[in-house]
Amino acid sequence: MTATRRLGLLIALAIFILDQLVKWIMTGPLDLLTVGTIELLPIFRFHFVPNYGVSMGFLTAGSETMRWALVALTAAIGTGVLVWLWRERNRFDVAALGLVLGGAAGNILDRVRFGYVVDFLDLHFGDFRPFLVFNVADAAITIGVLILLGRALLARQANEPAENVNA
């Protein structure tokens, strides 16, 4: 196994462990399932929300069949990310894919264990919420995707020929 692959898999494992550890703290010792909300700052709180859908509540699983269909769909996407990580040679892309893979694995495990994904991070400015309630896995996936998109856009711009102003 190459050092680059090892890096991606270690990042994925670290994100998975961190995500599950924080979710355990929220639902275990802090008992967020019962408490519901813990205010930390005027703009940030822990607020338990069971997420039965995927990104931003899209494709809400209203039945056991839909739940397992979402598990299969997200596992297929995760497998695709793993294959991409395995084939990728760029360390930045591999690190970003590790973030996505670790986050996906954490959310898949939640859906298998509970039937929903445990969301609890709530950033808000009064009634304005720039994000829905999310978790560590969601943040890792988002950061990983943003890195991949940013690198793809930068690579595309670097490969485009300069416009000839004298033409």
Short mmCIF file of C-alpha atoms in Angstrom, two decimals:
data_model
loop_
_atom_site.label_atom_id
_atom_site.label_comp_id
_atom_site.label_asym_id
_atom_site.label_seq_id
_atom_site.Cartn_x
_atom_site.Cartn_y
_atom_site.Cartn_z
CA MET A 1 0.00 0.00 0.00
CA THR A 2 1.36 3.40 -0.94
CA ALA A 3 1.89 6.19 1.59
CA THR A 4 -0.77 8.26 -0.21
CA ARG A 5 -3.39 5.52 0.09
CA ARG A 6 -2.46 5.00 3.72
CA LEU A 7 -2.94 8.74 4.32
CA GLY A 8 -6.44 8.66 2.82
CA LEU A 9 -7.48 5.59 4.77
CA LEU A 10 -6.05 6.98 8.03
CA ILE A 11 -7.98 10.22 7.53
CA ALA A 12 -11.15 8.22 6.82
CA LEU A 13 -10.63 6.11 9.95
CA ALA A 14 -9.88 9.17 12.10
CA ILE A 15 -13.03 10.98 10.90
CA PHE A 16 -15.13 7.85 11.42
CA ILE A 17 -13.84 7.37 14.98
CA LEU A 18 -14.16 11.08 15.85
CA ASP A 19 -17.70 11.21 14.44
CA GLN A 20 -18.85 8.13 16.34
CA LEU A 21 -17.12 9.22 19.57
CA VAL A 22 -18.74 12.66 19.51
CA LYS A 23 -22.15 11.15 18.69
CA TRP A 24 -21.74 8.73 21.60
CA ILE A 25 -20.90 11.63 23.94
CA MET A 26 -23.97 13.55 22.72
CA THR A 27 -26.39 10.64 23.08
CA GLY A 28 -24.72 8.97 26.09
CA PRO A 29 -23.04 11.11 28.77
CA LEU A 30 -24.70 14.39 27.69
CA ASP A 31 -28.04 12.59 27.14
CA LEU A 32 -29.00 14.93 24.31
CA LEU A 33 -31.78 12.50 23.32
CA THR A 34 -33.62 13.44 26.55
CA VAL A 35 -32.30 16.96 27.14
CA GLY A 36 -32.90 18.01 23.53
CA THR A 37 -30.79 21.18 23.54
CA ILE A 38 -27.67 22.45 25.29
CA GLU A 39 -26.91 26.14 24.69
CA LEU A 40 -23.17 26.80 24.37
CA LEU A 41 -22.98 30.26 22.81
CA PRO A 42 -25.59 32.75 21.61
CA ILE A 43 -24.93 31.46 18.07
CA PHE A 44 -24.13 27.78 18.71
CA ARG A 45 -25.83 24.94 20.54
CA PHE A 46 -26.08 21.17 20.67
CA HIS A 47 -29.57 20.30 19.49
CA PHE A 48 -30.55 16.68 18.79
CA VAL A 49 -32.31 16.06 15.48
CA PRO A 50 -32.84 12.58 14.03
CA ASN A 51 -32.17 12.91 10.28
CA TYR A 52 -34.16 10.32 8.36
CA GLY A 53 -33.07 11.68 4.98
CA VAL A 54 -29.77 12.32 3.28
CA SER A 55 -28.16 15.69 2.63
CA MET A 56 -30.32 18.45 4.15
CA GLY A 57 -33.19 16.02 4.76
CA PHE A 58 -33.55 15.16 1.06
CA LEU A 59 -34.97 11.68 0.30
CA THR A 60 -36.52 11.19 3.73
CA ALA A 61 -36.88 7.50 4.58
CA GLY A 62 -40.54 7.06 5.48
CA SER A 63 -40.37 3.26 5.67
CA GLU A 64 -37.96 0.45 6.47
CA THR A 65 -37.64 -0.26 2.75
CA MET A 66 -36.60 3.34 2.09
CA ARG A 67 -34.22 3.26 5.06
CA TRP A 68 -32.37 0.25 3.66
CA ALA A 69 -32.48 1.71 0.15
CA LEU A 70 -30.71 4.80 1.54
CA VAL A 71 -28.16 2.55 3.27
CA ALA A 72 -27.53 0.77 -0.04
CA LEU A 73 -27.33 4.04 -1.99
CA THR A 74 -24.91 5.68 0.43
CA ALA A 75 -22.84 2.48 0.68
CA ALA A 76 -22.59 2.39 -3.13
CA ILE A 77 -21.46 6.03 -3.17
CA GLY A 78 -18.99 5.27 -0.38
CA THR A 79 -17.63 2.34 -2.39
CA GLY A 80 -17.18 4.64 -5.37
CA VAL A 81 -15.29 7.11 -3.17
CA LEU A 82 -13.08 4.28 -1.87
CA VAL A 83 -12.26 3.16 -5.43
CA TRP A 84 -11.49 6.77 -6.39
CA LEU A 85 -9.28 7.16 -3.30
CA TRP A 86 -7.45 3.93 -4.15
CA ARG A 87 -6.74 5.08 -7.73
CA GLU A 88 -5.98 8.73 -6.96
CA ARG A 89 -2.33 9.78 -6.74
CA ASN A 90 -2.66 13.41 -5.66
CA ARG A 91 -2.23 13.68 -1.88
CA PHE A 92 -4.64 16.63 -1.53
CA ASP A 93 -7.37 14.78 -3.41
CA VAL A 94 -6.71 11.60 -1.42
CA ALA A 95 -6.97 13.56 1.85
CA ALA A 96 -10.25 15.13 0.68
CA LEU A 97 -11.58 11.72 -0.34
CA GLY A 98 -10.59 10.40 3.10
CA LEU A 99 -12.74 13.12 4.69
CA VAL A 100 -15.69 12.15 2.47
CA LEU A 101 -15.24 8.41 3.04
CA GLY A 102 -14.91 8.71 6.82
CA GLY A 103 -17.97 10.95 7.04
CA ALA A 104 -20.02 8.67 4.81
CA ALA A 105 -19.07 5.62 6.89
CA GLY A 106 -20.09 7.38 10.11
CA ASN A 107 -23.50 8.35 8.75
CA ILE A 108 -24.07 4.89 7.23
CA LEU A 109 -23.39 3.26 10.60
CA ASP A 110 -25.93 5.59 12.25
CA ARG A 111 -28.58 4.72 9.68
CA VAL A 112 -27.95 0.98 10.15
CA ARG A 113 -27.96 1.20 13.98
CA PHE A 114 -30.72 3.73 14.61
CA GLY A 115 -32.66 4.13 11.37
CA TYR A 116 -31.57 7.78 11.21
CA VAL A 117 -28.42 9.89 11.31
CA VAL A 118 -27.66 11.64 14.61
CA ASP A 119 -27.40 15.40 13.95
CA PHE A 120 -26.66 17.81 16.80
CA LEU A 121 -24.52 20.82 15.76
CA ASP A 122 -26.68 23.93 15.37
CA LEU A 123 -25.05 27.16 14.19
CA HIS A 124 -27.50 30.06 14.10
CA PHE A 125 -27.67 33.84 14.10
CA GLY A 126 -31.03 34.61 15.66
CA ASP A 127 -33.55 32.90 13.40
CA PHE A 128 -31.08 32.70 10.50
CA ARG A 129 -29.48 29.29 10.10
CA PRO A 130 -26.82 29.10 7.37
CA PHE A 131 -26.88 25.30 7.74
CA LEU A 132 -29.37 22.75 8.94
CA VAL A 133 -28.42 20.90 12.12
CA PHE A 134 -25.43 18.71 11.21
CA ASN A 135 -22.73 16.45 12.67
CA VAL A 136 -18.98 15.84 12.41
CA ALA A 137 -19.45 13.45 9.47
CA ASP A 138 -21.48 16.04 7.54
CA ALA A 139 -18.79 18.67 8.15
CA ALA A 140 -16.05 16.30 6.95
CA ILE A 141 -18.01 15.39 3.81
CA THR A 142 -18.67 19.06 3.04
CA ILE A 143 -15.04 20.09 3.57
CA GLY A 144 -13.82 17.15 1.46
CA VAL A 145 -16.18 17.96 -1.40
CA LEU A 146 -15.24 21.66 -1.28
CA ILE A 147 -11.54 20.76 -1.48
CA LEU A 148 -12.19 18.48 -4.47
CA LEU A 149 -14.30 21.13 -6.23
CA GLY A 150 -11.77 23.87 -5.52
CA ARG A 151 -8.89 21.77 -6.81
CA ALA A 152 -10.87 20.75 -9.91
CA LEU A 153 -11.69 24.39 -10.70
CA LEU A 154 -8.09 25.51 -10.15
CA ALA A 155 -6.78 22.67 -12.32
CA ARG A 156 -9.28 23.52 -15.04
CA GLN A 157 -8.29 27.20 -15.02
CA ALA A 158 -4.59 26.28 -15.15
CA ASN A 159 -5.19 24.03 -18.18
CA GLU A 160 -7.29 26.52 -20.18
CA PRO A 161 -5.33 28.37 -22.85
CA ALA A 162 -4.99 32.11 -22.35
CA GLU A 163 -7.34 34.19 -24.44
CA ASN A 164 -5.59 35.85 -27.37
CA VAL A 165 -6.34 39.57 -27.08
CA ASN A 166 -4.81 40.30 -30.50
CA ALA A 167 -7.09 37.97 -32.45
#
